[in-house]
Amino acid sequence: MLRFPNLLILPDKVYSLSIEELNSKRASDRFLVDHKVRGVNFSDPFDAWMTSLAVSKEFLEDYGLYKLKIPIEWLLIRFLRHHVETDSLNLLSADDGQVLTSSNFKEYLGREFASTEAEEILRALLESWAGVHPGGALEFRDLFVSTDFTLEIFSSSLKALISQGHIKELGQNVYTVK
């Protein structure tokens, strides 16, 4: 698997993510690629959690056939974000825990938003990031996985915020909040 996002940005907090592949009994029993994920809140290190995060090997092997522009790692982090937001991380780690599969991945591809609503949501996430790391660099993937936008809506909203002067592009897919 490629590079995972490093951050999970919520409107009220930002988690730093560390992810490593996990050779577990669950993975071999269920034909999964399993990961151990640790999230630590930038502002409150006591707000930390650890969970398993898995994708079915069958779906992983077939993923290229879908010809999607979104890396599977990004979908996995969106899957994780859903569980962080709904306080249901416990549903991921059990031997029979939820995993990303061909039957549920479409829920994490994103949905349509009005451009003004998308920009407002994105601004809230940027403010959350700026609150814990003023002037800190932020990657496209970290912002993208922190939203429910389609890739097209996300890209156009990001471009709009750049043109409005809310964000400065530091390099290819790297930004800072002004």
Short mmCIF file of C-alpha atoms in Angstrom, two decimals:
data_model
loop_
_atom_site.label_atom_id
_atom_site.label_comp_id
_atom_site.label_asym_id
_atom_site.label_seq_id
_atom_site.Cartn_x
_atom_site.Cartn_y
_atom_site.Cartn_z
CA MET A 1 0.00 0.00 0.00
CA LEU A 2 1.14 3.52 -0.66
CA ARG A 3 1.41 6.47 1.67
CA PHE A 4 -1.40 7.07 4.09
CA PRO A 5 -2.55 10.55 5.13
CA ASN A 6 -0.85 11.78 8.31
CA LEU A 7 -3.75 13.79 9.70
CA LEU A 8 -7.42 13.50 10.44
CA ILE A 9 -8.87 17.01 10.69
CA LEU A 10 -12.22 17.46 12.38
CA PRO A 11 -13.95 20.82 12.94
CA ASP A 12 -13.06 20.77 16.65
CA LYS A 13 -9.79 18.80 16.76
CA VAL A 14 -6.93 17.43 14.71
CA TYR A 15 -5.48 13.95 15.11
CA SER A 16 -1.97 12.98 14.10
CA LEU A 17 -2.08 9.47 12.63
CA SER A 18 0.53 6.74 12.77
CA ILE A 19 -0.25 3.65 10.74
CA GLU A 20 1.60 0.38 10.33
CA GLU A 21 0.68 -2.91 8.74
CA LEU A 22 -0.36 -5.54 11.23
CA ASN A 23 0.11 -9.28 10.77
CA SER A 24 -2.80 -10.50 12.81
CA LYS A 25 -4.75 -13.70 13.21
CA ARG A 26 -7.79 -11.73 12.11
CA ALA A 27 -6.03 -10.77 8.87
CA SER A 28 -5.11 -14.35 8.01
CA ASP A 29 -8.48 -15.78 9.09
CA ARG A 30 -10.49 -13.24 7.11
CA PHE A 31 -8.14 -12.63 4.14
CA LEU A 32 -7.49 -8.98 5.09
CA VAL A 33 -4.72 -6.44 4.95
CA ASP A 34 -4.82 -5.15 8.50
CA HIS A 35 -3.27 -2.03 10.04
CA LYS A 36 -2.71 -0.72 13.52
CA VAL A 37 -3.69 2.95 13.71
CA ARG A 38 -2.95 5.37 16.51
CA GLY A 39 -4.56 8.80 16.61
CA VAL A 40 -3.33 11.53 18.95
CA ASN A 41 -5.08 14.88 19.34
CA PHE A 42 -2.61 17.72 18.67
CA SER A 43 -4.12 19.88 21.42
CA ASP A 44 -4.72 17.19 24.03
CA PRO A 45 -2.36 14.19 24.01
CA PHE A 46 -4.66 12.45 26.53
CA ASP A 47 -7.24 12.32 23.72
CA ALA A 48 -5.66 9.36 21.95
CA TRP A 49 -6.93 6.09 20.58
CA MET A 50 -5.71 2.96 18.88
CA THR A 51 -7.64 0.68 16.56
CA SER A 52 -7.31 -1.83 13.76
CA LEU A 53 -8.14 -0.74 10.23
CA ALA A 54 -8.49 -3.33 7.50
CA VAL A 55 -9.36 -3.80 3.86
CA SER A 56 -10.31 -7.11 2.30
CA LYS A 57 -7.51 -8.52 0.13
CA GLU A 58 -10.03 -9.35 -2.57
CA PHE A 59 -11.15 -5.71 -2.77
CA LEU A 60 -7.55 -4.49 -2.63
CA GLU A 61 -6.57 -6.77 -5.51
CA ASP A 62 -9.59 -5.66 -7.59
CA TYR A 63 -9.34 -1.95 -6.72
CA GLY A 64 -7.43 -1.03 -9.89
CA LEU A 65 -10.28 -2.40 -11.99
CA TYR A 66 -12.56 0.35 -10.65
CA LYS A 67 -10.28 2.98 -12.28
CA LEU A 68 -10.82 5.47 -9.46
CA LYS A 69 -8.64 8.53 -8.95
CA ILE A 70 -8.74 8.16 -5.17
CA PRO A 71 -6.02 5.96 -3.64
CA ILE A 72 -7.39 3.15 -1.53
CA GLU A 73 -5.46 4.44 1.49
CA TRP A 74 -7.53 7.61 1.34
CA LEU A 75 -10.76 5.59 1.33
CA LEU A 76 -9.51 3.64 4.33
CA ILE A 77 -8.92 6.86 6.25
CA ARG A 78 -12.37 8.15 5.28
CA PHE A 79 -13.73 4.84 6.59
CA LEU A 80 -11.77 5.43 9.80
CA ARG A 81 -12.98 9.05 10.04
CA HIS A 82 -16.59 7.87 9.97
CA HIS A 83 -15.89 5.69 13.00
CA VAL A 84 -14.02 8.46 14.83
CA GLU A 85 -16.89 10.92 14.25
CA THR A 86 -19.54 8.42 15.35
CA ASP A 87 -17.48 7.25 18.34
CA SER A 88 -17.59 3.68 17.05
CA LEU A 89 -13.90 2.74 16.79
CA ASN A 90 -14.70 -0.37 18.82
CA LEU A 91 -16.48 -1.76 15.73
CA LEU A 92 -13.18 -1.90 13.83
CA SER A 93 -10.86 -3.88 16.09
CA ALA A 94 -12.80 -7.01 16.98
CA ASP A 95 -12.04 -10.27 15.18
CA ASP A 96 -15.34 -9.84 13.33
CA GLY A 97 -14.90 -6.04 13.09
CA GLN A 98 -15.95 -3.90 10.17
CA VAL A 99 -13.55 -3.61 7.22
CA LEU A 100 -13.46 -1.77 3.90
CA THR A 101 -14.80 -4.04 1.16
CA SER A 102 -16.22 -3.95 -2.34
CA SER A 103 -19.71 -3.80 -0.83
CA ASN A 104 -19.18 -0.66 1.30
CA PHE A 105 -16.42 1.41 -0.33
CA LYS A 106 -18.78 3.59 -2.38
CA GLU A 107 -19.98 5.23 0.86
CA TYR A 108 -16.51 6.77 1.19
CA LEU A 109 -16.02 8.07 -2.36
CA GLY A 110 -17.78 11.30 -1.40
CA ARG A 111 -21.02 12.98 -2.20
CA GLU A 112 -22.15 16.14 -3.89
CA PHE A 113 -22.30 19.43 -2.01
CA ALA A 114 -23.25 22.93 -3.11
CA SER A 115 -20.05 24.89 -3.70
CA THR A 116 -20.79 27.41 -0.93
CA GLU A 117 -21.50 24.63 1.57
CA ALA A 118 -18.32 22.79 0.58
CA GLU A 119 -16.24 25.96 0.94
CA GLU A 120 -17.76 26.63 4.36
CA ILE A 121 -16.97 23.10 5.57
CA LEU A 122 -13.45 23.30 4.17
CA ARG A 123 -12.88 26.69 5.86
CA ALA A 124 -13.94 25.17 9.21
CA LEU A 125 -11.41 22.36 8.78
CA LEU A 126 -8.70 24.86 7.83
CA GLU A 127 -9.48 26.93 10.93
CA SER A 128 -9.24 23.79 13.05
CA TRP A 129 -5.82 23.04 11.56
CA ALA A 130 -4.61 26.64 11.93
CA GLY A 131 -5.71 26.60 15.56
CA VAL A 132 -3.33 23.76 16.43
CA HIS A 133 -0.55 24.38 13.93
CA PRO A 134 -0.50 28.03 12.75
CA GLY A 135 1.41 28.34 9.50
CA GLY A 136 1.87 24.57 9.32
CA ALA A 137 1.98 22.83 5.97
CA LEU A 138 -1.02 20.76 5.04
CA GLU A 139 -1.22 18.17 2.28
CA PHE A 140 -4.07 17.70 -0.20
CA ARG A 141 -4.65 14.13 0.98
CA ASP A 142 -4.98 15.16 4.64
CA LEU A 143 -7.67 17.69 3.79
CA PHE A 144 -9.44 15.42 1.32
CA VAL A 145 -9.86 12.49 3.73
CA SER A 146 -11.24 14.90 6.33
CA THR A 147 -14.25 15.70 4.11
CA ASP A 148 -17.13 13.81 2.54
CA PHE A 149 -16.75 15.62 -0.79
CA THR A 150 -16.27 13.98 -4.14
CA LEU A 151 -12.81 14.57 -5.55
CA GLU A 152 -14.23 17.07 -8.06
CA ILE A 153 -16.12 19.10 -5.42
CA PHE A 154 -13.09 19.05 -3.13
CA SER A 155 -10.70 20.23 -5.86
CA SER A 156 -12.97 23.07 -6.98
CA SER A 157 -13.59 24.21 -3.37
CA LEU A 158 -9.87 24.16 -2.65
CA LYS A 159 -9.17 26.23 -5.77
CA ALA A 160 -11.88 28.70 -4.75
CA LEU A 161 -10.35 29.15 -1.28
CA ILE A 162 -6.92 29.66 -2.85
CA SER A 163 -8.29 32.33 -5.18
CA GLN A 164 -10.09 34.00 -2.25
CA GLY A 165 -6.79 34.18 -0.35
CA HIS A 166 -7.70 31.78 2.48
CA ILE A 167 -5.02 29.26 1.50
CA LYS A 168 -1.57 29.60 0.01
CA GLU A 169 -0.12 26.87 -2.16
CA LEU A 170 3.42 26.06 -0.98
CA GLY A 171 4.14 23.38 -3.55
CA GLN A 172 2.46 20.58 -5.42
CA ASN A 173 -0.46 19.50 -3.21
CA VAL A 174 0.98 21.28 -0.14
CA TYR A 175 -0.79 24.28 1.40
CA THR A 176 -0.81 26.62 4.36
CA VAL A 177 -3.65 28.61 5.89
CA LYS A 178 -3.25 32.37 5.59
#
